[in-house]
Structure formats: structure tokens, C-alpha cells
CSV table of C-alpha atoms (C1' of nucleotides) in Angstrom, one decimal:
chain,number,residue,atom,x,y,z
A,1,UNK,CA,10.3,21.5,-41.1
A,2,UNK,CA,8.5,23.2,-38.3
A,3,UNK,CA,10.7,24.4,-35.6
A,4,UNK,CA,9.9,26.3,-32.5
A,5,UNK,CA,10.9,29.9,-33.0
A,6,UNK,CA,12.9,29.9,-29.8
A,7,UNK,CA,15.7,27.5,-29.7
A,8,UNK,CA,17.0,27.5,-26.2
A,9,UNK,CA,20.1,25.7,-25.0
A,10,UNK,CA,19.9,23.9,-21.8
A,11,UNK,CA,22.4,22.2,-19.6
A,12,UNK,CA,26.0,23.1,-18.9
A,13,UNK,CA,27.4,26.3,-20.3
A,14,UNK,CA,30.2,26.0,-22.8
A,15,UNK,CA,33.3,28.1,-22.6
A,16,UNK,CA,32.2,30.0,-25.7
A,17,UNK,CA,28.9,30.9,-24.1
A,18,UNK,CA,30.7,32.0,-20.9
A,19,UNK,CA,33.0,34.2,-23.0
A,20,UNK,CA,30.1,35.8,-24.9
A,21,UNK,CA,28.2,36.5,-21.8
A,22,UNK,CA,31.1,37.9,-19.8
A,23,UNK,CA,32.1,40.2,-22.6
A,24,UNK,CA,28.5,41.4,-23.1
A,25,UNK,CA,27.9,42.1,-19.4
A,26,UNK,CA,31.3,43.8,-19.0
A,27,UNK,CA,30.4,46.1,-21.9
A,28,UNK,CA,26.7,46.7,-21.3
A,29,UNK,CA,26.3,46.0,-17.7
A,30,UNK,CA,24.0,43.8,-15.8
A,31,UNK,CA,20.3,43.8,-16.0
A,32,UNK,CA,17.7,43.3,-18.8
A,33,UNK,CA,18.8,39.7,-18.9
A,34,UNK,CA,16.2,38.8,-21.6
A,35,UNK,CA,17.9,41.3,-23.8
A,36,UNK,CA,21.3,40.1,-22.9
A,37,UNK,CA,20.4,36.7,-24.1
A,38,UNK,CA,19.0,38.1,-27.3
A,39,UNK,CA,21.6,40.7,-28.1
A,40,UNK,CA,24.6,38.6,-27.2
A,41,UNK,CA,23.3,35.9,-29.4
A,42,UNK,CA,23.1,33.3,-26.7
A,43,UNK,CA,20.5,30.7,-27.1
A,44,UNK,CA,19.7,30.9,-23.4
A,45,UNK,CA,16.9,32.3,-21.4
A,46,UNK,CA,17.5,35.5,-19.5
A,47,UNK,CA,17.2,33.8,-16.2
A,48,UNK,CA,19.9,31.3,-17.2
A,49,UNK,CA,22.2,34.1,-18.2
A,50,UNK,CA,21.6,36.0,-15.0
A,51,UNK,CA,22.3,32.9,-12.9
A,52,UNK,CA,25.4,32.0,-14.8
A,53,UNK,CA,26.8,35.5,-14.4
A,54,UNK,CA,25.9,35.9,-10.8
A,55,UNK,CA,27.1,32.5,-9.7
A,56,UNK,CA,30.2,31.9,-11.8
A,57,UNK,CA,31.3,34.7,-14.1
A,58,UNK,CA,31.0,37.8,-12.1
A,59,UNK,CA,34.3,39.1,-10.9
A,60,UNK,CA,35.0,38.4,-7.3
A,61,UNK,CA,33.3,35.1,-7.1
A,62,UNK,CA,35.2,32.7,-4.9
A,63,UNK,CA,34.9,29.1,-5.9
A,64,UNK,CA,35.6,26.0,-4.0
A,65,UNK,CA,37.2,25.3,-0.6
A,66,UNK,CA,34.9,26.8,2.0
A,67,UNK,CA,37.1,27.6,5.0
A,68,UNK,CA,36.2,26.6,8.5
A,69,UNK,CA,35.5,30.2,9.3
A,70,UNK,CA,33.1,30.4,6.5
A,71,UNK,CA,31.6,27.1,7.4
A,72,UNK,CA,31.1,28.2,10.9
A,73,UNK,CA,29.5,31.4,9.7
A,74,UNK,CA,27.2,29.6,7.5
A,75,UNK,CA,26.0,27.3,10.3
A,76,UNK,CA,25.4,30.2,12.6
A,77,UNK,CA,23.6,32.3,10.0
A,78,UNK,CA,21.5,29.3,9.1
A,79,UNK,CA,20.5,28.9,12.6
A,80,UNK,CA,19.4,32.5,12.7
A,81,UNK,CA,18.0,32.9,9.2
A,82,UNK,CA,17.0,29.4,8.0
A,83,UNK,CA,17.2,28.7,4.3
A,84,UNK,CA,17.7,32.3,3.4
A,85,UNK,CA,20.6,31.6,1.2
A,86,UNK,CA,20.8,34.9,-0.4
A,87,UNK,CA,20.9,36.6,2.9
A,88,UNK,CA,23.6,34.2,4.2
A,89,UNK,CA,25.5,34.7,1.0
A,90,UNK,CA,25.5,38.5,1.6
A,91,UNK,CA,27.5,37.8,4.8
A,92,UNK,CA,30.1,35.8,2.9
A,93,UNK,CA,31.7,38.0,0.3
A,94,UNK,CA,32.5,36.2,-2.9
A,95,UNK,CA,30.2,33.3,-2.1
A,96,UNK,CA,26.9,32.8,-3.9
A,97,UNK,CA,23.7,31.7,-2.5
A,98,UNK,CA,23.7,28.7,-4.8
A,99,UNK,CA,27.1,27.6,-3.6
A,100,UNK,CA,26.2,28.0,0.0
A,101,UNK,CA,22.9,26.2,-0.5
A,102,UNK,CA,24.7,23.3,-2.2
A,103,UNK,CA,27.4,23.2,0.4
A,104,UNK,CA,24.8,23.2,3.1
A,105,UNK,CA,22.7,20.4,1.5
A,106,UNK,CA,25.7,18.2,0.8
A,107,UNK,CA,27.9,18.8,3.8
A,108,UNK,CA,26.7,20.8,6.7
A,109,UNK,CA,23.2,19.4,7.1
A,110,UNK,CA,24.7,15.9,7.4
A,111,UNK,CA,27.5,17.1,9.6
A,112,UNK,CA,25.1,18.7,12.0
A,113,UNK,CA,22.8,15.7,12.0
A,114,UNK,CA,25.7,13.5,13.1
A,115,UNK,CA,26.5,15.9,15.9
A,116,UNK,CA,25.1,15.2,19.3
A,117,UNK,CA,21.8,17.0,19.9
A,118,UNK,CA,22.9,19.0,22.9
A,119,UNK,CA,24.0,22.5,21.9
A,120,UNK,CA,23.3,22.6,18.2
A,121,UNK,CA,20.1,20.7,18.2
A,122,UNK,CA,17.8,23.7,18.3
A,123,UNK,CA,15.5,23.3,15.4
A,124,UNK,CA,16.5,25.9,12.9
A,125,UNK,CA,13.8,28.1,11.4
A,126,UNK,CA,13.5,25.7,8.7
A,127,UNK,CA,14.5,22.5,10.3
A,128,UNK,CA,16.9,20.2,8.6
A,129,UNK,CA,15.8,16.9,7.4
A,130,UNK,CA,16.9,14.3,5.0
A,131,UNK,CA,16.1,14.9,1.4
A,132,UNK,CA,13.2,12.7,0.7
A,133,UNK,CA,13.8,11.5,-2.7
A,134,UNK,CA,17.1,9.6,-2.4
A,135,UNK,CA,17.7,10.2,1.2
A,136,UNK,CA,20.7,12.2,0.1
A,137,UNK,CA,20.9,15.4,1.7
A,138,UNK,CA,19.1,17.7,4.0
A,139,UNK,CA,16.3,20.1,3.1
A,140,UNK,CA,13.4,21.9,4.7
A,141,UNK,CA,11.1,19.6,6.6
A,142,UNK,CA,7.8,19.3,4.8
A,143,UNK,CA,6.0,20.5,7.9
A,144,UNK,CA,8.2,23.4,8.4
A,145,UNK,CA,6.8,26.7,7.3
A,146,UNK,CA,8.3,27.6,4.0
A,147,UNK,CA,10.5,30.7,4.2
A,148,UNK,CA,8.9,33.2,2.1
A,149,UNK,CA,9.9,36.6,1.2
A,150,UNK,CA,7.7,39.1,2.9
A,151,UNK,CA,7.4,42.7,2.1
A,152,UNK,CA,9.4,45.0,4.3
A,153,UNK,CA,7.2,47.8,3.2
A,154,UNK,CA,4.2,45.9,4.4
A,155,UNK,CA,5.8,45.3,7.8
A,156,UNK,CA,6.8,48.9,7.9
A,157,UNK,CA,3.3,50.0,7.3
A,158,UNK,CA,1.9,47.8,10.0
A,159,UNK,CA,4.5,49.3,12.3
A,160,UNK,CA,3.6,52.8,11.3
A,161,UNK,CA,0.0,52.1,11.9
A,162,UNK,CA,0.7,50.9,15.4
A,163,UNK,CA,3.3,53.6,16.0
A,164,UNK,CA,5.9,50.9,16.5
A,165,UNK,CA,4.1,49.6,19.5
A,166,UNK,CA,3.4,46.2,18.2
A,167,UNK,CA,6.8,44.9,18.7
A,168,UNK,CA,8.0,46.7,21.7
A,169,UNK,CA,5.3,45.6,24.0
A,170,UNK,CA,5.6,42.2,25.5
A,171,UNK,CA,7.4,40.8,22.6
A,172,UNK,CA,10.2,39.7,24.8
A,173,UNK,CA,8.2,36.6,25.6
A,174,UNK,CA,7.7,35.8,21.9
A,175,UNK,CA,9.3,32.5,21.2
A,176,UNK,CA,12.0,32.4,18.7
A,177,UNK,CA,10.1,30.1,16.5
A,178,UNK,CA,7.1,32.4,16.5
A,179,UNK,CA,9.3,35.2,15.8
A,180,UNK,CA,10.6,33.6,12.7
A,181,UNK,CA,7.2,32.5,11.6
A,182,UNK,CA,5.4,35.8,12.2
A,183,UNK,CA,8.1,38.2,11.4
A,184,UNK,CA,10.5,38.0,8.6
A,185,UNK,CA,14.0,39.2,9.3
A,186,UNK,CA,15.2,39.2,5.8
A,187,UNK,CA,14.2,42.5,4.6
A,188,UNK,CA,15.3,44.3,7.7
A,189,UNK,CA,18.6,42.6,7.6
A,190,UNK,CA,18.9,43.8,4.0
A,191,UNK,CA,18.2,47.3,4.8
A,192,UNK,CA,21.2,49.4,4.4
A,193,UNK,CA,23.0,46.5,2.8
A,194,UNK,CA,26.3,45.1,4.1
A,195,UNK,CA,28.1,48.2,5.2
A,196,UNK,CA,25.5,49.6,7.4
A,197,UNK,CA,24.1,46.3,8.6
A,198,UNK,CA,26.1,45.0,11.6
A,199,UNK,CA,23.4,43.0,13.3
A,200,UNK,CA,25.1,39.8,12.3
A,201,UNK,CA,28.9,39.5,12.2
A,202,UNK,CA,30.4,39.6,8.9
A,203,UNK,CA,33.5,37.9,7.6
A,204,UNK,CA,36.2,40.5,8.0
A,205,UNK,CA,39.0,39.0,6.1
A,206,UNK,CA,37.9,40.1,2.7
A,207,UNK,CA,36.7,43.2,1.1
A,208,UNK,CA,35.4,42.4,-2.4
A,209,UNK,CA,35.3,45.5,-4.5
A,210,UNK,CA,32.5,44.2,-6.6
A,211,UNK,CA,30.1,44.5,-3.7
A,212,UNK,CA,30.8,48.1,-3.5
A,213,UNK,CA,30.6,48.7,-7.2
A,214,UNK,CA,27.1,47.1,-7.4
A,215,UNK,CA,25.9,49.1,-4.5
A,216,UNK,CA,24.1,52.0,-6.1
A,217,UNK,CA,23.7,55.0,-3.9
A,218,UNK,CA,21.0,56.8,-5.9
A,219,UNK,CA,17.3,56.7,-5.2
A,220,UNK,CA,17.1,53.0,-4.2
A,221,UNK,CA,19.5,53.6,-1.4
A,222,UNK,CA,17.7,56.7,-0.3
A,223,UNK,CA,14.7,54.4,0.0
A,224,UNK,CA,16.7,52.0,2.0
A,225,UNK,CA,17.9,54.7,4.3
A,226,UNK,CA,14.4,55.9,4.8
A,227,UNK,CA,13.4,52.3,5.6
A,228,UNK,CA,16.3,52.0,7.9
A,229,UNK,CA,15.2,55.0,9.8
A,230,UNK,CA,11.7,53.7,10.0
A,231,UNK,CA,12.9,50.4,11.1
A,232,UNK,CA,15.1,51.7,13.7
A,233,UNK,CA,13.0,50.6,16.7
A,234,UNK,CA,12.7,47.2,15.2
A,235,UNK,CA,16.4,47.0,14.4
A,236,UNK,CA,17.0,47.5,18.1
A,237,UNK,CA,14.5,44.8,18.8
A,238,UNK,CA,16.1,42.6,16.2
A,239,UNK,CA,19.4,43.1,17.9
A,240,UNK,CA,17.9,42.1,21.2
A,241,UNK,CA,16.2,39.1,19.6
A,242,UNK,CA,19.4,38.1,18.0
A,243,UNK,CA,21.3,38.4,21.2
A,244,UNK,CA,18.6,36.4,23.0
A,245,UNK,CA,18.8,33.8,20.3
A,246,UNK,CA,22.6,33.8,20.4
A,247,UNK,CA,22.4,33.4,24.1
A,248,UNK,CA,19.9,30.6,23.7
A,249,UNK,CA,22.2,28.9,21.3
A,250,UNK,CA,25.3,29.5,23.3
A,251,UNK,CA,26.8,31.9,20.8
A,252,UNK,CA,27.0,34.9,23.1
A,253,UNK,CA,30.6,35.4,22.2
A,254,UNK,CA,29.4,36.6,18.8
B,1,DA,C1',38.2,-4.0,-14.1
B,2,DA,C1',33.3,-3.4,-14.0
B,3,DG,C1',29.2,-2.3,-11.8
B,4,DT,C1',26.8,0.3,-8.4
B,5,DA,C1',25.9,3.6,-4.9
B,6,DA,C1',26.7,7.9,-3.0
B,7,DG,C1',28.5,12.5,-3.2
B,8,DA,C1',29.0,17.0,-5.2
B,9,DC,C1',27.5,20.7,-7.8
B,10,DA,C1',25.6,23.1,-11.9
B,11,DA,C1',21.5,24.4,-13.7
B,12,DC,C1',16.5,24.5,-14.2
B,13,DC,C1',11.8,25.4,-12.4
B,14,DG,C1',8.1,27.8,-10.3
B,15,DC,C1',6.6,31.2,-7.2
B,16,DC,C1',6.5,35.8,-5.8
B,17,DG,C1',7.2,40.9,-5.5
B,18,DA,C1',8.3,45.3,-7.6
B,19,DG,C1',8.2,48.3,-11.1
B,20,DA,C1',6.5,49.7,-15.6
B,21,DT,C1',2.8,50.5,-18.7
C,1,DT,C1',-6.4,50.2,-11.0
C,2,DA,C1',-5.3,46.2,-13.5
C,3,DT,C1',-2.1,43.8,-16.1
C,4,DC,C1',2.4,42.6,-17.8
C,5,DT,C1',7.3,41.9,-17.5
C,6,DC,C1',11.5,41.2,-15.2
C,7,DG,C1',14.4,39.9,-11.7
C,8,DG,C1',15.3,37.5,-7.3
C,9,DC,C1',14.9,33.6,-4.5
C,10,DG,C1',14.6,28.9,-2.8
C,11,DG,C1',13.6,24.2,-3.9
C,12,DT,C1',14.5,20.5,-6.8
C,13,DT,C1',16.6,17.8,-10.5
C,14,DG,C1',20.1,16.1,-13.6
C,15,DT,C1',24.6,14.8,-14.5
C,16,DC,C1',29.3,14.0,-13.7
C,17,DT,C1',32.7,12.3,-10.4
C,18,DT,C1',34.4,9.5,-6.7
C,19,DA,C1',34.3,5.7,-3.6
C,20,DC,C1',33.1,1.2,-2.6
C,21,DT,C1',32.1,-3.8,-3.5
DNA sequence: AAGTAAGACAACCGCCGAGAT
DNA sequence: TATCTCGGCGGTTGTCTTACT
């Protein structure tokens, strides 16, 4: 019998698999997911292991019942950031991008669509539309520019070339939409991670220890601090833009 | 009670960037 | 410098559950 050398399980994870993965990661730590899958004896691809761990098994993950506070936060952040679920998730300790994404697609997008188009009708960076296949839930409109991860370093280099002048001259008039299309907030928002980033309000009611434990303060963070310094003028600008946007959206009180 | 539609969510897929070699 | 590998991300799909007829 000829069998493919790699037998890979698909579909729902069993409790046994969860146990194996949890124990392995607790002992050996995260990372090298391909090896995790191999060494732990899981017939799963590395990606699958990573996703399972990050979304369900990792300590500190909150599941179910998204509070109104959290919901409100998701809505606001989505207005600002679009479908940047990972970024949004960073603002909601214990929540995963996948969960927020699902929650948005199944609940919030519809809820917002039902709402009158007065205050909350500003097209978000990636405007909400009905899912096309079954008309089930909202997704990015086909014509909307796909949110793509851009390179912070790239932006930083551009800024450096222009001595930071590109964005502090006349950019006040830049439309919010253009701003989102031309300039990606994500990486700047990520700079300095949660603790140092206060451009967007963060849920205060929980401090999840795991977020601290995963925050390495070695060389990568040095790099981040460096970037944060380089980005300073822009961060100020970002703050201004966010305030403008908040004002535009009637969210000044944030 | 059975069948069907809609909802909810877990998981997969493909793309991309960063780092290693 | 080019290529490869890994990890991260967002979009999409599959499946199970619930509501409705």
C-alpha cells in the first residue's frame, strides 16, 4: 500500500491532541511549530498547532461572552483600523484575533448595518458588506483596498529620507480614507507594544499576565524602542489623526 | 417530529514579511 | 545577494447547533 509519508489530521482537535500540545508547549515553549508538531507526535501541521495554541490553549485566553465594553471597543477599533484583527485583539486582553473576527462577522457587522446611517455610517477602512457566498455575514467589500501588512521599516526609511517632512507638511488635509490607504497604522501602533502604546484606549479592567510574559525585552524590544523613537513625529501625527478621526466620528470623549 | 435555513465558530488556506543560510 | 523556511495575518470554508416552518 502506498501511503503519503505525511499523514496529517484535519478538522476539529481532540482533547488528547490538546493535551499533548499543551504539555509540549508548557515544557518547551512556543515557537518552531513545525518541530512541535513532529516532536510532540501530533499529526498536525505546524501552523495548525500554532493556531490551536494561540486561539484556545494558551493560558489567559478568554472565551465566550463578549461584554458590551469589549463590543464597543471592537467597533471603535474597527472604525479606526479596519480588519486588522490582530491589532484589535491586542487591545482586548485575552481575546484572540480569530474570535474577534468571528464575532465581527457574525454579530457586529450585521448589527451596524441595521443601525441608522447617521453617526456610525462612515465607511470603515475596509467597508462592511454582506458576505457574498451565502449572504451570511459581513466582510470586506470587493472594491475596498485589501488591508495589507506594510513594512514599518520601509515607512521609517521613507521618513528618514525626507527628514520626517513628508507627513508634517500639509497632511492635515489628507482625507482619512487616503490616510488609511496610503499609510499603514498597524506597525506604528504595534511599536512599543501594549504598555507603551496609548494611542488607542485599552480595556483597563484586566491585566493578563501572559501578555507580559510573552513580551521579550531583549534585542527585539530594543529594536522597537529604536523604531518608536524614529517614529515619534509620526506618532504625534497619528495621535492628531486619530483625534481628528474620533472627532469626525463623534468619539471625542475617547 | 422532521426538514430546512440561518447562525456561530473552529479550522484551513494562501499570501506576505522577516530572518536564517 | 538569492533562496529557503517559518511565523503571522486576514479571508474563507466547513461543520455543528439552533431557530423556524
